[in-house]
CSV table of C-alpha atoms in Angstrom, one decimal:
chain,number,residue,atom,x,y,z
A,1,MET,CA,129.9,8.0,6.5
A,2,ASP,CA,129.5,11.5,5.0
A,3,LEU,CA,126.6,11.9,2.7
A,4,VAL,CA,128.2,13.1,-0.5
A,5,PRO,CA,131.0,10.5,-0.6
A,6,GLY,CA,128.5,7.8,0.3
A,7,LEU,CA,126.2,8.9,-2.5
A,8,LYS,CA,129.1,8.9,-5.0
A,9,GLN,CA,130.1,5.4,-3.9
A,10,LEU,CA,126.5,4.2,-4.1
A,11,GLU,CA,126.1,5.7,-7.5
A,12,GLY,CA,129.2,3.7,-8.7
A,13,THR,CA,127.9,0.6,-7.1
A,14,MET,CA,124.5,0.9,-8.8
A,15,ALA,CA,126.2,1.5,-12.2
A,16,ILE,CA,128.3,-1.6,-11.7
A,17,THR,CA,125.2,-3.6,-10.6
A,18,ALA,CA,123.3,-2.4,-13.7
A,19,ASP,CA,126.2,-3.6,-15.9
A,20,ARG,CA,126.3,-6.9,-14.1
A,21,ILE,CA,122.5,-7.3,-14.7
A,22,ASN,CA,123.1,-6.7,-18.4
A,23,VAL,CA,125.8,-9.5,-18.3
A,24,VAL,CA,123.4,-11.9,-16.6
A,25,LYS,CA,120.7,-10.8,-19.1
A,26,ALA,CA,123.0,-11.6,-22.0
A,27,LYS,CA,123.8,-15.1,-20.6
A,28,LEU,CA,120.1,-15.7,-20.1
A,29,GLU,CA,119.3,-14.5,-23.6
A,30,ASP,CA,121.8,-17.0,-25.0
A,31,LEU,CA,120.1,-19.8,-22.9
A,32,LEU,CA,116.7,-18.6,-24.2
A,33,PHE,CA,117.8,-18.7,-27.9
A,34,ARG,CA,119.3,-22.2,-27.3
A,35,ALA,CA,116.1,-23.3,-25.7
A,36,GLN,CA,114.1,-22.0,-28.6
A,37,LYS,CA,116.4,-23.9,-31.0
A,38,ILE,CA,116.1,-27.1,-29.0
A,39,SER,CA,112.3,-26.7,-28.9
A,40,ALA,CA,112.1,-26.1,-32.6
A,41,ALA,CA,114.2,-29.2,-33.3
A,42,ALA,CA,111.9,-31.3,-31.0
A,43,LYS,CA,108.8,-30.0,-32.8
A,44,ASN,CA,110.3,-30.9,-36.2
A,45,ASN,CA,111.4,-34.4,-35.0
A,46,MET,CA,115.1,-33.4,-35.6
A,47,LYS,CA,118.1,-34.4,-33.5
A,48,ASP,CA,119.3,-31.8,-31.1
A,49,ASN,CA,123.1,-31.4,-31.0
A,50,ASP,CA,123.2,-29.1,-27.9
A,51,THR,CA,124.3,-31.6,-25.3
A,52,MET,CA,125.8,-29.0,-23.0
A,53,TYR,CA,122.5,-27.0,-22.4
A,54,GLY,CA,121.7,-28.7,-19.1
A,55,TYR,CA,125.2,-28.0,-17.7
A,56,ASP,CA,125.1,-24.4,-18.9
A,57,LEU,CA,121.7,-24.0,-17.2
A,58,GLN,CA,123.1,-25.3,-13.9
A,59,ASN,CA,126.2,-23.1,-14.2
A,60,PHE,CA,124.0,-20.1,-14.9
A,61,ARG,CA,121.9,-20.8,-11.7
A,62,ARG,CA,125.1,-21.1,-9.7
A,63,ASP,CA,126.4,-17.7,-11.0
A,64,LEU,CA,122.9,-16.2,-10.5
A,65,ARG,CA,123.0,-17.2,-6.8
A,66,THR,CA,126.4,-15.5,-6.4
A,67,PHE,CA,125.1,-12.4,-8.0
A,68,GLY,CA,122.0,-12.5,-5.8
A,69,MET,CA,124.1,-12.5,-2.7
A,70,ASP,CA,125.8,-9.3,-3.9
A,71,LEU,CA,122.5,-7.8,-4.8
A,72,THR,CA,121.1,-8.3,-1.2
A,73,ALA,CA,123.5,-5.7,0.1
A,74,LEU,CA,122.1,-2.8,-1.9
A,75,PRO,CA,118.9,-2.2,0.1
A,76,GLY,CA,120.9,-2.1,3.3
A,77,LEU,CA,123.4,0.4,1.8
A,78,LEU,CA,120.6,2.6,0.6
A,79,ALA,CA,118.7,2.5,3.9
A,80,SER,CA,121.8,3.5,5.8
A,81,LEU,CA,122.3,6.5,3.6
A,82,GLU,CA,118.6,7.3,4.0
A,83,ARG,CA,119.0,7.4,7.8
A,84,THR,CA,122.0,9.8,7.6
A,85,ALA,CA,120.6,12.0,4.9
A,86,GLU,CA,120.0,15.6,5.8
A,87,TYR,CA,119.5,18.9,4.1
A,88,ASP,CA,122.5,19.5,1.8
A,89,LEU,CA,122.0,21.0,-1.6
A,90,ASN,CA,125.5,19.8,-2.7
A,91,ALA,CA,124.3,16.3,-2.1
A,92,ALA,CA,121.1,16.7,-4.1
A,93,LYS,CA,122.8,16.3,-7.4
A,94,TYR,CA,124.3,13.0,-6.4
A,95,ALA,CA,121.1,11.8,-4.7
A,96,THR,CA,119.2,12.3,-8.0
A,97,SER,CA,121.9,10.4,-9.8
A,98,VAL,CA,121.5,7.5,-7.3
A,99,MET,CA,117.7,7.7,-7.8
A,100,ARG,CA,118.1,7.3,-11.6
A,101,ALA,CA,120.6,4.5,-11.1
A,102,THR,CA,118.2,2.6,-8.7
A,103,SER,CA,115.4,3.0,-11.2
A,104,ARG,CA,117.6,1.5,-13.9
A,105,VAL,CA,118.5,-1.4,-11.7
A,106,ALA,CA,114.9,-2.1,-10.8
A,107,ASN,CA,113.7,-1.9,-14.4
A,108,ALA,CA,116.6,-4.2,-15.5
A,109,MET,CA,115.6,-6.8,-12.9
A,110,LYS,CA,112.0,-6.7,-14.1
A,111,THR,CA,113.1,-7.3,-17.7
A,112,LEU,CA,115.4,-10.1,-16.6
A,113,HIS,CA,112.5,-11.8,-14.8
A,114,ASP,CA,110.3,-11.5,-17.9
A,115,MET,CA,113.1,-13.1,-20.0
A,116,SER,CA,113.5,-15.9,-17.4
A,117,LEU,CA,109.8,-16.8,-17.6
A,118,LEU,CA,110.1,-16.8,-21.4
A,119,ALA,CA,113.1,-19.2,-21.3
A,120,HIS,CA,111.1,-21.4,-18.9
A,121,GLN,CA,108.3,-21.7,-21.4
A,122,HIS,CA,110.5,-22.8,-24.2
A,123,ILE,CA,112.4,-25.6,-22.4
A,124,ARG,CA,111.0,-29.0,-23.0
A,125,MET,CA,113.0,-31.5,-20.9
A,126,ASN,CA,111.4,-31.9,-17.5
A,127,ASP,CA,114.6,-31.6,-15.3
A,128,GLN,CA,115.7,-28.6,-17.3
A,129,LYS,CA,112.2,-27.1,-17.0
A,130,ILE,CA,112.3,-27.4,-13.3
A,131,LEU,CA,115.7,-25.9,-13.1
A,132,ALA,CA,114.5,-23.0,-15.3
A,133,TRP,CA,111.5,-22.5,-12.9
A,134,TYR,CA,113.9,-22.2,-9.9
A,135,ILE,CA,115.9,-19.7,-11.9
A,136,ALA,CA,112.8,-17.6,-12.6
A,137,GLN,CA,111.8,-17.8,-9.0
A,138,GLU,CA,115.2,-16.6,-7.8
A,139,ILE,CA,115.2,-13.8,-10.3
A,140,GLU,CA,111.8,-12.8,-9.1
A,141,GLU,CA,113.0,-12.6,-5.5
A,142,MET,CA,115.9,-10.5,-6.5
A,143,GLY,CA,113.6,-8.2,-8.5
A,144,GLN,CA,111.4,-7.8,-5.4
A,145,LYS,CA,114.4,-6.8,-3.3
A,146,CYS,CA,115.3,-4.2,-6.0
A,147,MET,CA,111.7,-2.9,-6.4
A,148,GLY,CA,111.9,-0.7,-3.3
A,149,LEU,CA,115.2,0.9,-4.2
A,150,PRO,CA,113.9,3.8,-6.2
A,151,ALA,CA,111.4,4.8,-3.4
A,152,THR,CA,114.2,4.7,-0.8
A,153,ALA,CA,116.5,6.8,-3.1
A,154,ASN,CA,113.6,9.3,-3.6
A,155,LYS,CA,113.4,9.7,0.2
A,156,ILE,CA,117.1,10.6,0.2
A,157,VAL,CA,116.5,13.2,-2.5
A,158,ILE,CA,113.7,14.6,-0.4
A,159,ALA,CA,115.9,14.7,2.7
A,160,CYS,CA,118.7,16.4,0.8
A,161,THR,CA,116.5,19.1,-0.7
A,162,THR,CA,114.0,19.9,2.1
A,163,PRO,CA,115.3,22.0,5.0
A,164,LEU,CA,114.3,21.1,8.5
A,165,PRO,CA,111.6,23.3,10.0
A,166,GLY,CA,113.0,26.1,12.0
A,167,SER,CA,116.4,26.1,10.3
A,168,PRO,CA,117.6,29.3,8.6
A,169,ALA,CA,117.2,27.8,5.2
A,170,ALA,CA,113.6,27.0,5.9
A,171,ALA,CA,112.7,30.5,7.1
A,172,ALA,CA,110.0,32.0,5.0
A,173,PRO,CA,111.2,34.9,2.9
A,174,ALA,CA,110.1,38.3,4.1
A,175,PRO,CA,107.0,39.5,2.4
A,176,PRO,CA,107.5,42.1,-0.2
A,177,PRO,CA,106.9,45.7,1.1
A,178,ALA,CA,103.4,47.0,0.6
A,179,PRO,CA,103.0,49.4,-2.3
A,180,ALA,CA,102.9,53.0,-1.3
A,181,ALA,CA,99.4,54.4,-1.1
A,182,PRO,CA,98.6,56.7,-4.0
A,183,PRO,CA,98.7,60.4,-3.1
A,184,ALA,CA,95.3,61.7,-2.2
A,185,ALA,CA,93.7,63.9,-4.8
A,186,GLY,CA,92.5,66.9,-3.5
């Protein structure tokens, strides 16, 4: 695969992945708020009317697993581009865009993991608490897979912007001519 089209495609994939992480985050945020509401009702000895929470938590875990399978392809795609990356100043712009996108994905996964731990803390029912713990563990695994993406993307940027030794682009510029000696006074 050519480097520039591959980087363009990977940039689009990373943008879509970041958007999907935001969708997962919104679903998790809804589950967190509902868990807080259920927890507050339990503290105040009030009846909880959210009977679908357990089912929604199970559906979220199923959707999260599907998303996790899609996420596992990203490190491989990035690594294959890293192996084929070479000095190309035209590709440098796209490589830096990919690096920014990978940083955005890695940071979004870290935020998602923090939110999953918070949701786990607010759940009171034992079976739901266990399910929330599994969700937090799966999100942590996904986050660990995404943690190395920015470093790999940085290697691509370095490969695209650093000429190989001995190539014409790497040749050192000629030293400036020495200034002429001042005329001898005399």
